[in-house]
Short mmCIF file of C-alpha atoms (C1' of nucleotides) in Angstrom, two decimals:
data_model
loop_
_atom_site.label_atom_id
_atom_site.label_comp_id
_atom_site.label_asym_id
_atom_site.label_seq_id
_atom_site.Cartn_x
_atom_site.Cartn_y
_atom_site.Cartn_z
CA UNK T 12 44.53 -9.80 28.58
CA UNK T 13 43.27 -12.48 31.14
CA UNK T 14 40.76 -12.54 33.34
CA UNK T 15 42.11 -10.74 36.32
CA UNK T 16 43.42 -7.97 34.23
CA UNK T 17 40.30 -7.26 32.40
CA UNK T 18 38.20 -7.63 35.95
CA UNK T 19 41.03 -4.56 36.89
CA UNK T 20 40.30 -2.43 33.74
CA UNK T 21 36.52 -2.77 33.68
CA UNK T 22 36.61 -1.48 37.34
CA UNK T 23 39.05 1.06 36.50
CA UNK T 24 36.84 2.42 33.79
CA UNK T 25 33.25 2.10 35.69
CA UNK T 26 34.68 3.99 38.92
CA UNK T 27 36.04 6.49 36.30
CA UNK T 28 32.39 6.98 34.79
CA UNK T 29 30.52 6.28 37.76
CA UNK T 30 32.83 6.64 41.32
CA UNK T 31 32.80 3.33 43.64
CA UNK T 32 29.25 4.20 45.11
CA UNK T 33 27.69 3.78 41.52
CA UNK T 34 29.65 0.79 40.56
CA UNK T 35 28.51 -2.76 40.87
CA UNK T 36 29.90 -5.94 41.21
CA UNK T 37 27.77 -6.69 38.39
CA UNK T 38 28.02 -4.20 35.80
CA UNK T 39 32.24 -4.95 36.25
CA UNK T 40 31.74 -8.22 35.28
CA UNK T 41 29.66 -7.97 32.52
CA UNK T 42 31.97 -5.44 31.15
CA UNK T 43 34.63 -7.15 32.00
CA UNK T 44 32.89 -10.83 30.41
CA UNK T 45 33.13 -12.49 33.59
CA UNK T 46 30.66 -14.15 35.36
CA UNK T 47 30.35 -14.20 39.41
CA UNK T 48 31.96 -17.10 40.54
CA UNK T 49 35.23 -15.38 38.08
CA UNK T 50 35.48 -12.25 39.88
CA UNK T 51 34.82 -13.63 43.01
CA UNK T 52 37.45 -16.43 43.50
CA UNK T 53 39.98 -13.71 42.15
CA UNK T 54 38.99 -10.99 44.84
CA UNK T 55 37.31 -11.21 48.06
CA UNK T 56 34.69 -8.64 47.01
CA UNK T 57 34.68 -4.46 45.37
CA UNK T 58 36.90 -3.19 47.97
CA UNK T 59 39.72 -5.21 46.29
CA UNK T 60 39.11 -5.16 43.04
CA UNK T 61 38.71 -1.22 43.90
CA UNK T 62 42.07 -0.95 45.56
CA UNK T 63 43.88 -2.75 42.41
CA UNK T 64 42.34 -0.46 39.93
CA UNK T 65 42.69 3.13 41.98
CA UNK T 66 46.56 1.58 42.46
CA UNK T 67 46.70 1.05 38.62
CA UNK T 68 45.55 4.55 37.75
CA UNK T 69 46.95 6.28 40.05
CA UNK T 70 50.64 4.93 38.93
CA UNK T 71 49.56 5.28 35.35
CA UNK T 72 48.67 8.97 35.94
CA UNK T 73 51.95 9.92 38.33
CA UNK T 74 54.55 8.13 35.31
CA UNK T 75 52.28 10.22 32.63
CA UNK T 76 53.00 13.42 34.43
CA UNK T 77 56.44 12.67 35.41
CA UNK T 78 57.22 12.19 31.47
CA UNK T 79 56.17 15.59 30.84
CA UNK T 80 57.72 17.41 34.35
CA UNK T 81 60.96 15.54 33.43
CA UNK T 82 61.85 16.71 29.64
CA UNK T 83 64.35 18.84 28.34
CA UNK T 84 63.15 22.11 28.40
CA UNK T 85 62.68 25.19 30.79
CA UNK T 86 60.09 25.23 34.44
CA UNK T 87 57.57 26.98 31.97
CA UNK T 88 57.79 25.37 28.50
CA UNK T 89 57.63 21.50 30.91
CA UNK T 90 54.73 23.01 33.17
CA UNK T 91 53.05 24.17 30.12
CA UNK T 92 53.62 20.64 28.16
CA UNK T 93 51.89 19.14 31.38
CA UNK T 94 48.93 21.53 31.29
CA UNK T 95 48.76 21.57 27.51
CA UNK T 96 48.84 18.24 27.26
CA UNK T 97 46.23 16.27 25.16
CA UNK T 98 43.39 15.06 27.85
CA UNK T 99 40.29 13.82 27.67
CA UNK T 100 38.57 16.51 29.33
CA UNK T 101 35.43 15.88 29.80
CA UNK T 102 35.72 12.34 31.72
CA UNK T 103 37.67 14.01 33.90
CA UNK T 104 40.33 12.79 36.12
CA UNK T 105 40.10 8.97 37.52
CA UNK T 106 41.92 9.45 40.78
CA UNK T 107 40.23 13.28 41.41
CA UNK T 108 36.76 12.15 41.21
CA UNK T 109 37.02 9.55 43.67
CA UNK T 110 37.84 12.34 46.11
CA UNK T 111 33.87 12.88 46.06
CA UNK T 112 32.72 9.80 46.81
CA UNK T 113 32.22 8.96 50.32
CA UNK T 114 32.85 5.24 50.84
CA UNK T 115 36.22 5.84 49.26
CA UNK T 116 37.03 8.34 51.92
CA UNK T 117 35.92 6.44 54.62
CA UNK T 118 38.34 3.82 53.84
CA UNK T 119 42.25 4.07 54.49
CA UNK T 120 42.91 1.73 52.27
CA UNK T 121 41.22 2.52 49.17
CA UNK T 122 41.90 6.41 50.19
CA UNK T 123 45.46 5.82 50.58
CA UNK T 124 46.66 5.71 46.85
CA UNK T 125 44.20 9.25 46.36
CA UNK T 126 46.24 11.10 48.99
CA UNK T 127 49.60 9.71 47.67
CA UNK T 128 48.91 10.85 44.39
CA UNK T 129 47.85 14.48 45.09
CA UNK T 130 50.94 15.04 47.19
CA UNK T 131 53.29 13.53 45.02
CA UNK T 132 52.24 15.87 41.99
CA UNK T 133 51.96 19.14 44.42
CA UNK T 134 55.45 18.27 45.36
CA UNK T 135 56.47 17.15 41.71
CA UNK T 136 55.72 20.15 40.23
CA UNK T 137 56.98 21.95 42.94
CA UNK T 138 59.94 20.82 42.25
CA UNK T 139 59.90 22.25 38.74
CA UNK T 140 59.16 25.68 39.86
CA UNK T 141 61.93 25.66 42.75
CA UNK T 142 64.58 24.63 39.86
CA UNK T 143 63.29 27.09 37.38
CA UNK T 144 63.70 29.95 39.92
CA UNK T 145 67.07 28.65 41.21
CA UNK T 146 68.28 28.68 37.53
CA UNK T 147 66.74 32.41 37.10
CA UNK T 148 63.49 31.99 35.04
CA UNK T 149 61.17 33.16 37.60
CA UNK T 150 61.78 36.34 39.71
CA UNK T 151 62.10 35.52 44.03
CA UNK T 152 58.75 36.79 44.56
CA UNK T 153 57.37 33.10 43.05
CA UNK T 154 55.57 30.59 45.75
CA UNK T 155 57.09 27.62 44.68
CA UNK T 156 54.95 25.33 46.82
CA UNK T 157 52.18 27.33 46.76
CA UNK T 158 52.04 27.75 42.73
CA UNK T 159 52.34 23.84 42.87
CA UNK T 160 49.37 24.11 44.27
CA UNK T 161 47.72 26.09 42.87
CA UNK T 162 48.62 24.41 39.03
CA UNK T 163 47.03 21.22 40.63
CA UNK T 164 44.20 22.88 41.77
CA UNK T 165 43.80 24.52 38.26
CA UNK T 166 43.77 20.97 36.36
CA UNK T 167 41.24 19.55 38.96
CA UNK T 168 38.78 22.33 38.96
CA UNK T 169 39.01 22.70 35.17
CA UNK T 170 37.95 19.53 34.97
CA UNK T 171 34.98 20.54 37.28
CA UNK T 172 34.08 23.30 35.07
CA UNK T 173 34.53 21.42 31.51
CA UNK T 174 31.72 18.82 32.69
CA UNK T 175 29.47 21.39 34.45
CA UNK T 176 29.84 23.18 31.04
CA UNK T 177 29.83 20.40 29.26
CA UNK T 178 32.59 21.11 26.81
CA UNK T 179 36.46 21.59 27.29
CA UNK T 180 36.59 24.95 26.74
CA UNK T 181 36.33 26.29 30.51
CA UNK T 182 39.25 23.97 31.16
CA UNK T 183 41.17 25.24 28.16
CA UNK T 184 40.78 28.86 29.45
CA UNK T 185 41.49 28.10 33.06
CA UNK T 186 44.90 26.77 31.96
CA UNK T 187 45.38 29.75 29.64
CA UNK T 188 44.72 32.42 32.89
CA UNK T 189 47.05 30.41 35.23
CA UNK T 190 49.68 30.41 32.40
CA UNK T 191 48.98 33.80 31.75
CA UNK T 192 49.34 34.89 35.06
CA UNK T 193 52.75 32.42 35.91
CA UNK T 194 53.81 34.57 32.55
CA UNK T 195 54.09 37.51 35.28
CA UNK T 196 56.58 36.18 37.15
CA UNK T 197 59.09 34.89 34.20
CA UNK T 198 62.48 36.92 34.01
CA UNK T 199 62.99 37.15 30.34
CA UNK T 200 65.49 35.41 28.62
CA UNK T 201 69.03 37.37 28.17
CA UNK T 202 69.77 35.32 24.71
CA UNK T 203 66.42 35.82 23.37
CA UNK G 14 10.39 24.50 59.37
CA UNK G 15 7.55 22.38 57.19
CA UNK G 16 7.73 18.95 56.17
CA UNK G 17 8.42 20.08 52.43
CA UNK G 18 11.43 22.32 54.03
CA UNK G 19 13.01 19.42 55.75
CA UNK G 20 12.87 17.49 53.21
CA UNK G 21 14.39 19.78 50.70
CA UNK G 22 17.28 20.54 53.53
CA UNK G 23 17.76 16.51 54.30
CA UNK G 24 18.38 16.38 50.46
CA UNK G 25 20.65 18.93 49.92
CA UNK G 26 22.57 17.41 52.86
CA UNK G 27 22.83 14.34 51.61
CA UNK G 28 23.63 15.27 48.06
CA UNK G 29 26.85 17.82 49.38
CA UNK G 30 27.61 14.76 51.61
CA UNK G 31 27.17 11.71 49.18
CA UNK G 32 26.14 12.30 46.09
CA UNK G 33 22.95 11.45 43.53
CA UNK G 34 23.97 7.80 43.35
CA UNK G 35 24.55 7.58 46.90
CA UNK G 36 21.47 9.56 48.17
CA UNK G 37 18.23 7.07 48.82
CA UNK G 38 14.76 8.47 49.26
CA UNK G 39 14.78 6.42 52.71
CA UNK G 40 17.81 8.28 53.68
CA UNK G 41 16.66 11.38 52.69
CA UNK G 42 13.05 10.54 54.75
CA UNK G 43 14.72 9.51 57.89
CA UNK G 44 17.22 12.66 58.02
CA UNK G 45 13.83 15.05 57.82
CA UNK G 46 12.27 13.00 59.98
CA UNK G 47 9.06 12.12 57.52
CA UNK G 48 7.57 8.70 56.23
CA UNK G 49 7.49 7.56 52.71
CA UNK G 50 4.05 8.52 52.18
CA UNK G 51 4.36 11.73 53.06
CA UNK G 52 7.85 12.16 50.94
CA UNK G 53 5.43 10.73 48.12
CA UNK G 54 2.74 12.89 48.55
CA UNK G 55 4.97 16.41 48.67
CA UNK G 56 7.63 15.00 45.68
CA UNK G 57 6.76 12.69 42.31
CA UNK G 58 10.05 11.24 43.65
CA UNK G 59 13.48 11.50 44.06
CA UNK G 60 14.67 13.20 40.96
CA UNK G 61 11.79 16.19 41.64
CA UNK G 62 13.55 16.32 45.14
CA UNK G 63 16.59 16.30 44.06
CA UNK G 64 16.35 19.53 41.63
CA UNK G 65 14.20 21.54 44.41
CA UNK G 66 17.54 20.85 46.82
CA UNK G 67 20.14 21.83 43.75
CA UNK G 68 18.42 25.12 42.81
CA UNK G 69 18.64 25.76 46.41
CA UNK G 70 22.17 25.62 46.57
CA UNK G 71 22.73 27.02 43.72
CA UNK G 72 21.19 29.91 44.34
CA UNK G 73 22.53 30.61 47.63
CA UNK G 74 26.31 30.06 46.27
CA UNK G 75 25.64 32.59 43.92
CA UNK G 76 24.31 34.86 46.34
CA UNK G 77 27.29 34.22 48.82
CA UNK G 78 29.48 35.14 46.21
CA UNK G 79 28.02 38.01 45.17
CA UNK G 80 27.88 39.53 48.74
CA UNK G 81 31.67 39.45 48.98
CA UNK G 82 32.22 40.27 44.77
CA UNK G 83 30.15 43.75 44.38
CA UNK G 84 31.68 44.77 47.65
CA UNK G 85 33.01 48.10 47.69
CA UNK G 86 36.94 48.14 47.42
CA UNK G 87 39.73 46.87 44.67
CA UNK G 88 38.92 44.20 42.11
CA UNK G 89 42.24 42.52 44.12
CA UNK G 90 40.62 43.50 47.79
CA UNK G 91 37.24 41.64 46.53
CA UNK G 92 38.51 38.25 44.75
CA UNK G 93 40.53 38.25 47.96
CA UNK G 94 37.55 38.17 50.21
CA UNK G 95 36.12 36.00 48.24
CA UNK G 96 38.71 33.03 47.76
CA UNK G 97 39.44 34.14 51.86
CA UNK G 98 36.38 33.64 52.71
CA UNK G 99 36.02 31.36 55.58
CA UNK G 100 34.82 27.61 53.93
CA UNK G 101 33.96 24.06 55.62
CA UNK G 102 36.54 23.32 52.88
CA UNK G 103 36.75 19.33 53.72
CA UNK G 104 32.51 19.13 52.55
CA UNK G 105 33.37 20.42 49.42
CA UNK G 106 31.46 22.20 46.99
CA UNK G 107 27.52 21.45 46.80
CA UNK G 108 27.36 22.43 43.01
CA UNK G 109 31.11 21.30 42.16
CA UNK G 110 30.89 17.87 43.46
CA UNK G 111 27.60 17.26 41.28
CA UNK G 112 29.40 17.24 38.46
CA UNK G 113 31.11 13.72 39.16
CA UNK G 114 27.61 12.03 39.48
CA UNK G 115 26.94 10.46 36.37
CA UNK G 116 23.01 10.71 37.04
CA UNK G 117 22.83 14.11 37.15
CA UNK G 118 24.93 14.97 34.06
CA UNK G 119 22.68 12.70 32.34
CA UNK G 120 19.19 14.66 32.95
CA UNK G 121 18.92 17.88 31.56
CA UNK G 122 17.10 18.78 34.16
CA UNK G 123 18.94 18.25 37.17
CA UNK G 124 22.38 19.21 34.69
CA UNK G 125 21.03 22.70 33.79
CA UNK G 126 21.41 24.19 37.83
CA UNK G 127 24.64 23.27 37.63
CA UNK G 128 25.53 24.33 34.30
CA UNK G 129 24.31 27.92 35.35
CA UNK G 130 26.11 28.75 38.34
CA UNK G 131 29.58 27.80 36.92
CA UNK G 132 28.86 29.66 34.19
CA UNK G 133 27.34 33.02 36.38
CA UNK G 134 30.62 32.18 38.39
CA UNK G 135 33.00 32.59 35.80
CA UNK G 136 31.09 35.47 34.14
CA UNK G 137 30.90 37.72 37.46
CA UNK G 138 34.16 37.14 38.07
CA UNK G 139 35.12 38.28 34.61
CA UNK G 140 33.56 41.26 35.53
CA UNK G 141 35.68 42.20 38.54
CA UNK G 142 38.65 41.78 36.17
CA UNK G 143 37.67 43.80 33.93
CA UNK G 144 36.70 46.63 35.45
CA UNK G 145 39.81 46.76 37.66
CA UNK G 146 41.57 46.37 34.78
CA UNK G 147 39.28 49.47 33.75
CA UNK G 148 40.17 51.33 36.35
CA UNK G 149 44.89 50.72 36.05
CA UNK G 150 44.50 47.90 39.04
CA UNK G 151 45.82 45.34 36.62
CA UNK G 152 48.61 45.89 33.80
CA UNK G 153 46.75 45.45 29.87
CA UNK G 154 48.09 42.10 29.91
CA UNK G 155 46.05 40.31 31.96
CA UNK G 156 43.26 38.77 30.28
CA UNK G 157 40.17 38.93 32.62
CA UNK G 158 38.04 35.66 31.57
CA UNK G 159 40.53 33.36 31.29
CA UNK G 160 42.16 34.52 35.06
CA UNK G 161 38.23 34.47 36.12
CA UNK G 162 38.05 30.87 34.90
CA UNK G 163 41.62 29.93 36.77
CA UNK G 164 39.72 31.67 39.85
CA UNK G 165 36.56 29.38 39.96
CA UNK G 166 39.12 26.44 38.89
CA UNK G 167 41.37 27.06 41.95
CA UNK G 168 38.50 26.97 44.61
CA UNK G 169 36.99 23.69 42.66
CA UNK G 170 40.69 21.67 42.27
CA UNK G 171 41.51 23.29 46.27
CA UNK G 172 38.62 21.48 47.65
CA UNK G 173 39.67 18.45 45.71
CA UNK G 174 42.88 18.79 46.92
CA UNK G 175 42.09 19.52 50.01
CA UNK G 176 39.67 16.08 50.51
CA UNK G 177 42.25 14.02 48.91
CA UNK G 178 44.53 15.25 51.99
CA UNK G 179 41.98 15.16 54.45
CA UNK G 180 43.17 19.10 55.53
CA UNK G 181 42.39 22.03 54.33
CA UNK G 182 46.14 23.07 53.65
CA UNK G 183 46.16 22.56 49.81
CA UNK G 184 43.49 24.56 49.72
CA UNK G 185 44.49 27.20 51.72
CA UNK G 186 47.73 26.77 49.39
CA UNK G 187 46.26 27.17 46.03
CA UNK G 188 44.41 30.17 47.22
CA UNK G 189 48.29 31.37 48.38
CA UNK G 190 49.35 30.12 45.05
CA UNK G 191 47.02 32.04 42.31
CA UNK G 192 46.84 35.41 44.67
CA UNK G 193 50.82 35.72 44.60
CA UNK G 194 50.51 34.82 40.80
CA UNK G 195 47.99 37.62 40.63
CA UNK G 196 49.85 40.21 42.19
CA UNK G 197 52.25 39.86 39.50
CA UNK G 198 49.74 41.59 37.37
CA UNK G 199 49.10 43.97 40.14
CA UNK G 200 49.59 47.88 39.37
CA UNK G 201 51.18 49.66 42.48
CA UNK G 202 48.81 52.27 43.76
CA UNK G 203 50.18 55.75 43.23
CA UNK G 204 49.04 56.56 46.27
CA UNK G 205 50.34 54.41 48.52
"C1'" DG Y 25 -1.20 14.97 54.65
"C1'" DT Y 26 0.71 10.86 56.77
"C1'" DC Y 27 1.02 5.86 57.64
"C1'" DT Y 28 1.65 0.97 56.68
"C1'" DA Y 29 1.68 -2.81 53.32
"C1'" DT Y 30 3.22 -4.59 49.23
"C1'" DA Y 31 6.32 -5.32 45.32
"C1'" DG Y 32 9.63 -5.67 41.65
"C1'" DT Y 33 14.47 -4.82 40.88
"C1'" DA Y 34 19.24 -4.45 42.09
"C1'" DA Y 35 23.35 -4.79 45.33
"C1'" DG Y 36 26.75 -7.64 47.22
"C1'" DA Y 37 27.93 -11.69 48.38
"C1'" DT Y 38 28.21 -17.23 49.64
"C1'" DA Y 39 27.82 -22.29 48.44
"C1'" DG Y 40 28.50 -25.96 45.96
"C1'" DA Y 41 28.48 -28.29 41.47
"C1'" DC Y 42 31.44 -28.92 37.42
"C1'" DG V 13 38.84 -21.37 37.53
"C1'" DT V 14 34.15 -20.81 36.17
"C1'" DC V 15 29.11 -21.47 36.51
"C1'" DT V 16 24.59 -21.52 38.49
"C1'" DA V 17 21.71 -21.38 42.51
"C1'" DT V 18 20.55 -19.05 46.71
"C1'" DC V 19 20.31 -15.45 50.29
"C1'" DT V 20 19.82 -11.00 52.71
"C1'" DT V 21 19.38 -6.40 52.49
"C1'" DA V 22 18.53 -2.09 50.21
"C1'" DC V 23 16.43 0.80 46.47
"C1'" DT V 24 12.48 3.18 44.61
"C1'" DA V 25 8.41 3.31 44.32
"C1'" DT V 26 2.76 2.35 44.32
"C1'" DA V 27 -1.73 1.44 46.78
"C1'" DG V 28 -4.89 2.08 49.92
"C1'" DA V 29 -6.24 2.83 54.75
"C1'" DC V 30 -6.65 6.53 58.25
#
DNA sequence: GTCTATAGTAAGATAGAC
DNA sequence: GTCTATCTTACTATAGAC
């Protein structure tokens, strides 16, 4: 890993831990073993370096999801794979959190890759749900968009509740409830 | 309103609108309108400040919420109010967003606030469940503290969602979302 | 109680040598 | 490309006068 690409990871990790606002130019470097002059004839300052590392994770996190939302399987068993799926809970989510910090918001640049992100999965899984019920697994009464949504929502504000709690198990149960009540609207399988 | 009041308000302000990390005690002394010395002489200093302004908040959300939760009317009629309730949904939640800041998670003190009212949250809401479900609102399948932790999850990931698109749509959506997911569980009311 | 002065540390960069 | 000064501003207080 050169320079550049450790400068990217160390300020993908400390904007994880810490958001932008708590992040500074010199705690990346030392993580990152650069000095100064390094970082700064590579970037023109921490709105750069910021950009390249939100752009990193937020790719990293749409081809992670789109691996699960894209298997073999049926809406429920790939939505359930995505929720299930083996997380890190209490760091939370690296593109989620920066939704709280204010200098990241204030910026169209750096807020850019947040927004893109949240509406691609919304629509993503969306998508899921609106093939499931075409094929028959849900009954018509199911929101499609709005249970996109809402899934979303559940992941992000488990994540709220698993470091207010500290411990994974709020998150754990908040993905059980929303699959237990998406279990409501399932037709049951004929061949089964 | 006294000196020690504004200050308390300035910093609860502050900490909905930027954070721990992002909240200085000259910031917080301009917004109340009061010099350092006299921030000094009320506070030992900004941590001290900071948990008078969280315990406010706290306790107000939880008293918010339980005006609209031991309502009279259905266990379905009251979590509606509730996640209806009108919001400033782009601010966010002033509990919810604390749990991103790495320097409150790290202090016991300023952690335990926070800790609490997720954890009355979730537990209140429980009880809603359950006693519809008590009472034939809800079939025996749905399982009332994991749906109460989806709940609390929903309003936490909506605001998220809803600052990442700068509109309170997703929000609005993910409320949409888990109260049609809900109503799957719903009993019909004989006499309707 | 409130004000001003002082002070050490960190943030966020620029300049110029190597 | 990297390193070491240097610089300005902000952070987070403390001290002592009024």
């Amino acid at each position: 890993m050169d320079t550049v690409d450790r400068l990217i990871e160390s300020t993908r990790e400390l904007l994880w831990e810490r958001g932008y606002v708590g992040t500074s130019p010199k705690a990346i470097q030392q993580r990152a073993g650069a000095g100064q002059g390094s970082m700064y004839h590579h970037f023109t300052g921490k709105p750069e370096l910021a950009l390249a590392a939100i752009d990193r994770s937020a790719r990293e996190l749409c081809s992670a999801a789109d691996a699960e939302l894209a298997a073999p399987g049926s809406a429920v068993e790939r939505v359930t794979a995505y929720l299930r799926r083996e997380r890190d809970v209490l760091r939370g989510c690296p593109i989620g959190r920066l939704t709280q910090d204010p200098e990241i918001m204030a910026d169209p640049m750096l807020r850019e890759p947040v927004t893109q992100t949240f509406d691609w999965m919304r629509r993503r899984l969306a998508r899921v749900l609106t093939e499931g019920r075409d094929r028959g697994e849900f009954d018509a009464s199911l929101n499609a968009d709005a249970t996109a949504s809402t899934i979303v929502a559940v992941l992000q504000g488990g994540y709220v509740l698993a470091r207010a709690a500290g411990s994974a198990e709020p998150f754990d149960e908040a993905v059980t409830g929303v699959l237990g009540l998406l279990a409501g609207h399932v037709v049951p399988d004929e061949n089964s």
